PDB file of C-alpha atoms in Angstrom:
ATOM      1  CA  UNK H 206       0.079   1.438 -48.581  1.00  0.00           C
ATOM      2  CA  UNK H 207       2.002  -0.398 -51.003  1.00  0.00           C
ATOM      3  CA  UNK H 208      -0.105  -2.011 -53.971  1.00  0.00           C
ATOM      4  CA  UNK H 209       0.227  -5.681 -54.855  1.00  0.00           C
ATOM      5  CA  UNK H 210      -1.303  -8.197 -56.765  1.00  0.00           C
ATOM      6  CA  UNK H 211      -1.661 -12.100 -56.209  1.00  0.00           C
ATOM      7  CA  UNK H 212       0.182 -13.716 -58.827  1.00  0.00           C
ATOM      8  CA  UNK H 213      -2.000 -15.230 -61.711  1.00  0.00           C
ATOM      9  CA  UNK H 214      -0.435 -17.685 -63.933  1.00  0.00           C
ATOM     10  CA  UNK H 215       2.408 -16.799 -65.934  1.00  0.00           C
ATOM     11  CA  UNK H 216       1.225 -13.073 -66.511  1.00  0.00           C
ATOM     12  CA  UNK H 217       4.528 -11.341 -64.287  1.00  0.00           C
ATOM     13  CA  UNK H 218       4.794  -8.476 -66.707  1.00  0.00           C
ATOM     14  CA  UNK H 219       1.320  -7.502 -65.761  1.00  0.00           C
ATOM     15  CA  UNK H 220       1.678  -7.925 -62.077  1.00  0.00           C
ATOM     16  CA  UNK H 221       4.890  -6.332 -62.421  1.00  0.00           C
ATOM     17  CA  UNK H 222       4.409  -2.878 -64.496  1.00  0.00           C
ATOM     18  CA  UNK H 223       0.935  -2.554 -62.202  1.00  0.00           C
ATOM     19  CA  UNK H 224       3.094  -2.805 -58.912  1.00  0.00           C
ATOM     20  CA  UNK H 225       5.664  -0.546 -60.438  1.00  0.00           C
ATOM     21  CA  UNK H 226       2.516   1.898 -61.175  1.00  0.00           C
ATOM     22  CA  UNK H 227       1.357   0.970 -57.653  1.00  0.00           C
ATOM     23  CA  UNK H 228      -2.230   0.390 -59.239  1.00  0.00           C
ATOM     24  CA  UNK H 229      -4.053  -2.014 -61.448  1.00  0.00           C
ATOM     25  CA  UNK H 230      -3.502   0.060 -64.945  1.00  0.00           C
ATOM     26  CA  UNK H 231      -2.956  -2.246 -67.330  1.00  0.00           C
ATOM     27  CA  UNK H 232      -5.493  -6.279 -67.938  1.00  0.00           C
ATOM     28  CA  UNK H 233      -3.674  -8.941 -69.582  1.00  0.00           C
ATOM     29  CA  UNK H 234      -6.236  -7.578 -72.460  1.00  0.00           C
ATOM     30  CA  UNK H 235      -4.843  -4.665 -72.530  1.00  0.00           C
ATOM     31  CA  UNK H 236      -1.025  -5.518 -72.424  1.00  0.00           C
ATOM     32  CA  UNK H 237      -1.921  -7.991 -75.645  1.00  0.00           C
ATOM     33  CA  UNK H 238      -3.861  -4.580 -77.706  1.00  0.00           C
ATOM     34  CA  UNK H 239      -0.119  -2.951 -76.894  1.00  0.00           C
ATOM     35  CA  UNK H 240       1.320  -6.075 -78.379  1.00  0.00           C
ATOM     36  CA  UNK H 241      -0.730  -6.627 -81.500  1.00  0.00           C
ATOM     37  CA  UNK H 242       0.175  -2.669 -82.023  1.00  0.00           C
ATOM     38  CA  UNK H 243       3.844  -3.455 -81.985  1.00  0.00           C
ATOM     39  CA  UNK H 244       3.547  -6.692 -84.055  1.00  0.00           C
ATOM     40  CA  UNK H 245       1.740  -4.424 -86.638  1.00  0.00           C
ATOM     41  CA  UNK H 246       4.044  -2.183 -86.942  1.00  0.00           C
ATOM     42  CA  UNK H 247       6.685  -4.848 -87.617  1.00  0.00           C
ATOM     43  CA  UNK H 248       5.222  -6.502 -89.993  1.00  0.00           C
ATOM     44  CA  UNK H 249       4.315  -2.869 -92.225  1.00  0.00           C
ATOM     45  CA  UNK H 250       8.349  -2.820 -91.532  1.00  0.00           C
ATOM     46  CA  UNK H 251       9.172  -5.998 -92.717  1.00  0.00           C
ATOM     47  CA  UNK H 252       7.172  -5.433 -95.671  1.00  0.00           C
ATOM     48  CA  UNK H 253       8.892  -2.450 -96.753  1.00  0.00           C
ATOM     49  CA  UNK H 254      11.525  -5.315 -98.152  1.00  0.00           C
ATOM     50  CA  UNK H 255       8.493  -6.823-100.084  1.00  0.00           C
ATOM     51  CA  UNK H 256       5.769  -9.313 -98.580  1.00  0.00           C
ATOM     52  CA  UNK H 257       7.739 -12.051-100.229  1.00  0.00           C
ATOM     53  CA  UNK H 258      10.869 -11.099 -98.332  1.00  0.00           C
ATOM     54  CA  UNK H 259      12.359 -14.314 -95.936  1.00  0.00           C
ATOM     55  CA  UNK H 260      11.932 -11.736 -93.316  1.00  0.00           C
ATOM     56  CA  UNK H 261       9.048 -10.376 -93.585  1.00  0.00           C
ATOM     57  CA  UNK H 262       7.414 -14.229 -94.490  1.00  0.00           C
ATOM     58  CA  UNK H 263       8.926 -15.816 -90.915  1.00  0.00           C
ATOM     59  CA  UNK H 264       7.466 -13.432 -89.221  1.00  0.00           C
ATOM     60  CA  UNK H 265       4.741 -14.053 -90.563  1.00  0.00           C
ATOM     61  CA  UNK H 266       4.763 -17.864 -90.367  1.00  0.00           C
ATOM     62  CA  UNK H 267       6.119 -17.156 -86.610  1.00  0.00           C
ATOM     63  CA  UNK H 268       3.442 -15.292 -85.824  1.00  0.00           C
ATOM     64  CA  UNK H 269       3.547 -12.910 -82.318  1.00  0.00           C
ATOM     65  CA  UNK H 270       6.934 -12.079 -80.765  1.00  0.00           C
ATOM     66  CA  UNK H 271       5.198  -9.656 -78.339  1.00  0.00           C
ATOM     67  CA  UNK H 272       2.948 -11.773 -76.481  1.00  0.00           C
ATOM     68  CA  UNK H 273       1.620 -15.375 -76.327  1.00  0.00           C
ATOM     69  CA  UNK H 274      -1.850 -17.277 -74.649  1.00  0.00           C
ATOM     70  CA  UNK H 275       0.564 -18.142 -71.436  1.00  0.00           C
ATOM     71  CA  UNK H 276       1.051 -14.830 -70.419  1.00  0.00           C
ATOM     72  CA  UNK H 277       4.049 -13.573 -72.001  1.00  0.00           C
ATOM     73  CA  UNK H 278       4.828 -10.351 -72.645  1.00  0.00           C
ATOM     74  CA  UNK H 279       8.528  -9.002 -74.478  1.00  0.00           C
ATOM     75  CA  UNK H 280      10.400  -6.370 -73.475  1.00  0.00           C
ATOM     76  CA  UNK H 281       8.941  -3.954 -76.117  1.00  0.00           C
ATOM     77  CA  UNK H 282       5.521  -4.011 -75.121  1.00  0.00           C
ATOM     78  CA  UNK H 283       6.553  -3.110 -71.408  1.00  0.00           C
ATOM     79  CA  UNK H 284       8.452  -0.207 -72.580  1.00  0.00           C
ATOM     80  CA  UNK H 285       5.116   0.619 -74.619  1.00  0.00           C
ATOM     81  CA  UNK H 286       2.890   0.294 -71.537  1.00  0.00           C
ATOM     82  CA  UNK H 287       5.523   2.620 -69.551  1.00  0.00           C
ATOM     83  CA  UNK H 288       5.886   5.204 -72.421  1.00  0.00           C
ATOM     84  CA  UNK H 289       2.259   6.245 -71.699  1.00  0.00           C
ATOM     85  CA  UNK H 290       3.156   7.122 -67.829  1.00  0.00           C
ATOM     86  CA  UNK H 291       6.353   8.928 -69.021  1.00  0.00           C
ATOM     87  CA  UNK H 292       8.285   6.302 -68.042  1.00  0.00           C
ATOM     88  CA  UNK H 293      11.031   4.401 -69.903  1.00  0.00           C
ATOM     89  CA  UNK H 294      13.304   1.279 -69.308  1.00  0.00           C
ATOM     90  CA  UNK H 295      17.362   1.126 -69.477  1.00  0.00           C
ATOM     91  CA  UNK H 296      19.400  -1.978 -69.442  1.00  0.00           C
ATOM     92  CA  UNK H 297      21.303  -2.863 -66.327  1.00  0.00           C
ATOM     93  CA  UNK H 298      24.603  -2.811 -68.279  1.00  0.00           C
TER      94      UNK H 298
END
């Protein structure tokens, strides 16, 4: 049997890494914790430059690149959510 899930609002990188799984693995909760891990460890990059740095201040001001309240998830927090499966992610090209 293959698994499937009914399509919930805009949250297609859940639905999609928990077909590719073939199981319901990961909540929209849980994808976000991923998220706020990888926006962490961004901003401890950034800050390497200093916390007054232009880069390291837009991201701030910016806030989340790796998830939003509509569902969105990027790229990097998918790969995250794979890595602990052993799994990893390669461009088309």
């Amino acid at each position: 049997m293959v698994y499937h899930e009914k399509q919930e609002g805009a949250l297609c990188a859940q639905h999609a890494v928990n077909s590719l799984l073939q199981g319901p693995y990961y909540t929209a909760v849980e994808l976000a914790d991923i998220a706020r891990q990888l926006d962490d460890a961004e901003r401890i990059a950034l800050s390497e430059a200093g916390i007054d740095s232009k880069d390291y201040l837009q991201a701030i001001a910016d806030g989340s690149r790796n998830y939003d309240d509509s569902g969105f998830f990027s790229v990097s927090t998918i790969v995250q959510a794979l890595s602990v499966f052993g799994l990893t992610m390669r461009p088309i090209r």
